[in-house]
Coordinates of C-alpha atoms in Angstrom, one line a residue:
M25 CA 35.0 -27.2 14.0
T26 CA 36.2 -30.5 15.2
Q27 CA 36.2 -31.8 18.6
S28 CA 40.0 -31.4 19.0
T29 CA 40.0 -27.7 18.4
Q30 CA 41.2 -25.7 21.4
T31 CA 39.8 -22.3 22.3
Y32 CA 42.1 -19.6 23.9
R33 CA 41.0 -19.1 27.5
G34 CA 44.2 -17.5 28.8
E35 CA 45.1 -14.0 29.8
R36 CA 43.8 -11.0 27.8
I37 CA 46.2 -8.2 28.7
A38 CA 45.3 -4.4 28.7
I39 CA 46.8 -1.7 26.7
Q40 CA 49.9 -0.7 28.8
D41 CA 53.6 -1.0 28.7
L42 CA 54.4 -4.8 28.3
S43 CA 55.6 -6.7 31.2
T44 CA 58.5 -9.0 31.2
E45 CA 56.1 -11.9 31.3
D46 CA 54.2 -10.6 28.2
I47 CA 57.3 -10.3 26.2
E48 CA 58.6 -13.8 27.1
F49 CA 55.3 -15.1 26.3
F50 CA 55.3 -13.5 22.9
K51 CA 58.8 -14.7 22.2
C52 CA 57.9 -18.4 23.2
E53 CA 54.3 -18.4 21.8
G54 CA 54.3 -15.9 19.0
Y55 CA 51.0 -14.0 20.0
L56 CA 49.3 -12.0 22.6
V57 CA 45.5 -11.3 23.0
V58 CA 44.8 -7.6 23.9
E59 CA 41.6 -6.3 25.4
H60 CA 40.0 -3.0 24.2
V61 CA 42.5 -1.9 21.6
F62 CA 39.7 0.2 20.1
D63 CA 36.7 1.6 21.9
A64 CA 33.1 1.0 20.7
S65 CA 33.0 4.6 19.2
L66 CA 36.1 3.9 17.2
V67 CA 34.9 0.5 16.1
N68 CA 31.5 2.1 14.8
T69 CA 33.6 4.9 13.0
I70 CA 35.8 2.4 11.3
R71 CA 32.7 0.4 10.0
R72 CA 31.3 3.7 8.6
E73 CA 34.6 4.5 6.8
I74 CA 34.5 1.0 5.3
T75 CA 31.1 1.7 3.9
K76 CA 32.2 4.9 2.5
L77 CA 35.4 3.6 1.1
V78 CA 33.6 0.9 -0.9
A79 CA 31.0 3.2 -2.2
Q80 CA 33.5 5.9 -3.2
N81 CA 36.0 3.5 -5.0
P82 CA 33.9 1.2 -7.4
G83 CA 36.7 0.6 -9.8
A84 CA 39.8 0.5 -7.5
E85 CA 40.8 -3.2 -7.9
E86 CA 43.9 -3.1 -5.6
L87 CA 42.0 -1.2 -2.9
V88 CA 38.7 -3.0 -3.1
Q89 CA 38.9 -6.7 -3.8
I90 CA 35.8 -8.7 -4.5
E91 CA 35.2 -12.3 -3.2
P92 CA 36.0 -14.7 -6.3
C93 CA 32.8 -16.4 -6.0
V94 CA 30.9 -13.1 -6.3
A95 CA 33.1 -12.0 -9.2
R96 CA 32.2 -15.3 -10.9
G97 CA 28.4 -14.7 -10.3
E98 CA 28.0 -17.8 -8.1
L99 CA 26.7 -15.7 -5.2
I100 CA 24.8 -12.5 -5.6
P101 CA 25.3 -10.3 -2.2
A102 CA 22.4 -8.0 -1.0
N103 CA 24.9 -5.0 -1.8
R104 CA 28.4 -4.4 -3.2
E105 CA 29.9 -4.2 0.2
L106 CA 28.7 -7.6 1.2
G107 CA 30.6 -9.0 -1.7
V108 CA 34.1 -7.5 -0.7
R109 CA 36.6 -10.0 0.3
K110 CA 39.1 -7.4 1.6
L111 CA 40.2 -3.8 1.4
F112 CA 44.0 -3.7 0.6
R113 CA 46.6 -1.1 1.5
M114 CA 44.1 1.4 2.8
A115 CA 46.7 3.5 4.6
K116 CA 48.2 4.2 1.1
Y117 CA 45.1 5.5 -0.4
N118 CA 43.0 6.8 2.5
D119 CA 43.7 9.5 5.1
F120 CA 41.5 8.0 7.8
F121 CA 43.2 4.7 7.6
R122 CA 46.6 6.3 7.3
E123 CA 45.9 8.2 10.7
L124 CA 44.7 5.0 12.3
T125 CA 48.2 3.6 11.8
F126 CA 49.3 6.0 14.6
H127 CA 46.8 4.8 17.2
P128 CA 48.5 5.0 20.5
A129 CA 47.1 1.7 21.7
M130 CA 48.4 -0.2 18.7
L131 CA 51.8 1.5 18.8
T132 CA 52.3 1.0 22.7
I133 CA 52.5 -2.7 22.2
V134 CA 54.3 -2.6 18.8
S135 CA 57.1 -0.3 20.1
G136 CA 57.5 -2.6 23.1
L137 CA 58.0 -5.7 20.9
L138 CA 59.9 -4.1 18.0
G139 CA 61.6 -1.0 19.3
S140 CA 61.2 2.7 18.5
D141 CA 61.9 2.8 14.6
L142 CA 59.0 1.5 12.8
K143 CA 57.3 1.1 9.4
L144 CA 53.9 0.0 8.3
V145 CA 54.5 -2.5 5.6
Q146 CA 50.8 -3.3 4.9
S147 CA 47.2 -2.6 5.8
M148 CA 44.2 -4.6 5.1
L149 CA 40.5 -4.9 6.2
L150 CA 39.4 -8.7 6.0
M151 CA 35.7 -8.6 5.4
K152 CA 34.8 -12.3 5.5
P153 CA 31.3 -11.9 4.0
P154 CA 28.4 -14.1 5.0
Y155 CA 27.7 -17.5 3.3
V156 CA 31.2 -17.5 1.8
R157 CA 32.4 -21.0 2.7
E158 CA 36.1 -20.5 1.8
P159 CA 38.6 -20.5 4.6
K160 CA 41.8 -18.3 4.5
V161 CA 44.6 -20.9 3.9
W162 CA 47.2 -21.4 6.5
H163 CA 50.3 -19.2 5.9
Q164 CA 52.9 -17.1 7.5
D165 CA 52.9 -13.4 6.8
N166 CA 56.5 -13.1 6.4
A167 CA 56.4 -15.8 3.6
Y168 CA 54.9 -12.9 1.6
F169 CA 57.2 -9.9 2.8
R170 CA 60.4 -11.9 3.2
L171 CA 61.8 -9.3 5.6
R172 CA 65.2 -9.7 7.3
P173 CA 65.7 -9.5 10.1
N174 CA 62.2 -11.0 10.8
K175 CA 61.2 -8.3 13.1
V176 CA 57.6 -8.0 11.7
L177 CA 54.4 -8.6 13.4
G178 CA 50.6 -8.2 12.7
W179 CA 47.7 -6.5 14.5
W180 CA 44.4 -8.4 13.8
I181 CA 41.6 -6.3 15.4
A182 CA 38.0 -7.6 15.5
L183 CA 35.3 -5.2 14.2
D184 CA 32.5 -7.7 14.9
S185 CA 32.2 -10.5 17.4
T186 CA 34.5 -13.4 16.1
D187 CA 34.2 -17.3 16.9
E188 CA 34.8 -20.5 15.3
S189 CA 31.4 -20.3 13.4
N190 CA 32.2 -17.1 11.6
G191 CA 35.9 -17.5 11.0
C192 CA 38.0 -16.2 14.1
M193 CA 41.8 -16.4 13.9
H194 CA 43.3 -19.7 14.5
V195 CA 47.0 -20.1 15.4
I196 CA 49.7 -22.7 16.0
P197 CA 51.5 -21.4 19.1
G198 CA 55.2 -21.5 18.8
S199 CA 55.3 -22.1 15.1
H200 CA 57.1 -18.9 14.5
L201 CA 60.4 -20.5 16.1
A202 CA 61.2 -22.5 13.0
G203 CA 61.4 -19.8 10.5
I204 CA 59.6 -19.6 7.2
D205 CA 58.2 -23.0 5.9
S206 CA 57.6 -24.0 2.3
H207 CA 54.8 -22.1 0.7
E208 CA 52.9 -22.7 -2.7
G209 CA 50.0 -21.3 -4.6
T210 CA 49.1 -17.7 -5.9
G211 CA 47.1 -14.8 -4.8
D212 CA 44.9 -15.5 -1.6
L213 CA 45.7 -19.3 -2.1
Y214 CA 49.3 -18.9 -1.3
G215 CA 50.0 -20.7 1.8
L216 CA 51.9 -23.5 3.7
S217 CA 52.6 -26.5 1.4
K218 CA 51.6 -28.7 4.3
Q219 CA 48.4 -27.3 5.6
P220 CA 47.5 -28.0 9.1
S221 CA 43.6 -28.7 9.9
F222 CA 41.8 -26.2 12.1
G223 CA 41.4 -29.1 14.7
E224 CA 45.0 -28.8 15.4
A225 CA 45.0 -25.2 16.1
L226 CA 44.3 -22.7 18.8
A227 CA 41.1 -20.7 18.2
V228 CA 41.2 -17.1 19.3
P229 CA 37.6 -15.6 19.6
L230 CA 37.5 -11.7 19.9
R231 CA 35.0 -9.2 20.9
P232 CA 34.9 -6.1 18.7
G233 CA 37.7 -3.8 19.7
D234 CA 39.8 -6.6 21.0
G235 CA 43.0 -7.7 19.1
L236 CA 45.5 -10.3 18.5
I237 CA 49.1 -9.4 17.9
F238 CA 51.2 -12.1 16.3
H239 CA 54.6 -12.7 15.0
G240 CA 55.1 -12.4 11.2
E241 CA 56.2 -16.1 11.0
L242 CA 53.5 -17.6 13.1
H243 CA 51.3 -20.1 11.3
H244 CA 47.9 -18.9 11.2
G245 CA 44.5 -19.1 9.2
T246 CA 40.8 -18.6 9.4
P247 CA 38.0 -21.1 8.8
P248 CA 35.0 -20.4 6.6
N249 CA 32.3 -18.0 7.7
K250 CA 29.3 -20.2 8.2
T251 CA 26.9 -17.7 9.5
K252 CA 24.5 -15.1 7.9
T253 CA 26.5 -12.1 9.0
R254 CA 30.1 -10.9 8.2
R255 CA 33.2 -10.9 10.2
R256 CA 35.3 -7.8 9.7
A257 CA 38.8 -7.4 11.1
L258 CA 41.4 -4.9 10.6
Q259 CA 45.0 -6.0 10.1
Y260 CA 48.0 -3.8 10.0
H261 CA 51.5 -5.3 9.7
Y262 CA 54.2 -3.3 11.4
A263 CA 58.1 -4.0 11.1
S264 CA 61.2 -2.7 12.3
A265 CA 62.6 0.1 10.0
L266 CA 65.8 -1.7 9.8
C267 CA 64.2 -4.7 7.9
K268 CA 64.8 -5.1 4.2
S269 CA 63.0 -7.5 2.1
E270 CA 64.6 -10.3 0.1
S271 CA 61.8 -10.0 -2.5
K272 CA 62.5 -8.0 -5.7
P273 CA 61.4 -5.4 -6.4
E274 CA 60.8 -4.5 -2.7
R275 CA 57.5 -2.7 -2.0
E276 CA 57.6 0.7 -0.5
P277 CA 56.1 0.8 3.1
E278 CA 52.9 2.5 3.5
V279 CA 54.0 4.6 6.5
I280 CA 57.4 5.3 8.2
F281 CA 57.5 6.5 11.8
S282 CA 59.7 8.6 13.8
R283 CA 59.8 8.3 17.5
C284 CA 57.7 11.4 18.2
D285 CA 54.8 9.9 16.2
Y286 CA 53.7 7.7 19.2
K287 CA 54.7 9.5 22.3
D288 CA 52.0 10.8 24.5

């Protein structure tokens, strides 16, 4: 952390129909911070499902992805789960995480920003193990997806308390307005060609169950986890069903919704 880092201290909205002011803020700044997306019981259930998923899928390379330093033998975690970098496309492989896609708190906000016809383009669990001193490089999610129109957004929901010391989300407000910038690199190192410093950014600390929803072209990244505990976060990317990818071959969405899927 540098002294110039700013920490988000603005409004944290509740799960409800979005106000005109909320929608305008999202259009201009590219994100909203939302309280109590998941309650404590659901957060604990998700944590248990993570443990179960890792234990039941020892050889699933797409689903369970190991930290590179662990895979190279440079770091020996106390157990396999503590060496996992991320779970990828869980909604494709796992019934629990597929059903979680339909959680009304998430869909209330998503439908208010994107409209009624939706698809889930990607699901991830970002595990951020302890003692792994590698940041997640700055990037724009739609630089991966290449969806047009760019009606795509991400939910990033904390499963542990997050702050600057353990790698909370950092964003550059308003950066989505300029479109997709140049990216380079491969795999998890694919990121903006010109990397901002975390000191230039806005840090968004969250409590377990709180969420950040952000535009798919907002510049964002996370610094290293410098603590002895992990920092887990659920990330689901939703898009308008009208979006088509410019990338070939186009990856199939994990879930496609109809209007009745998220009505009370």
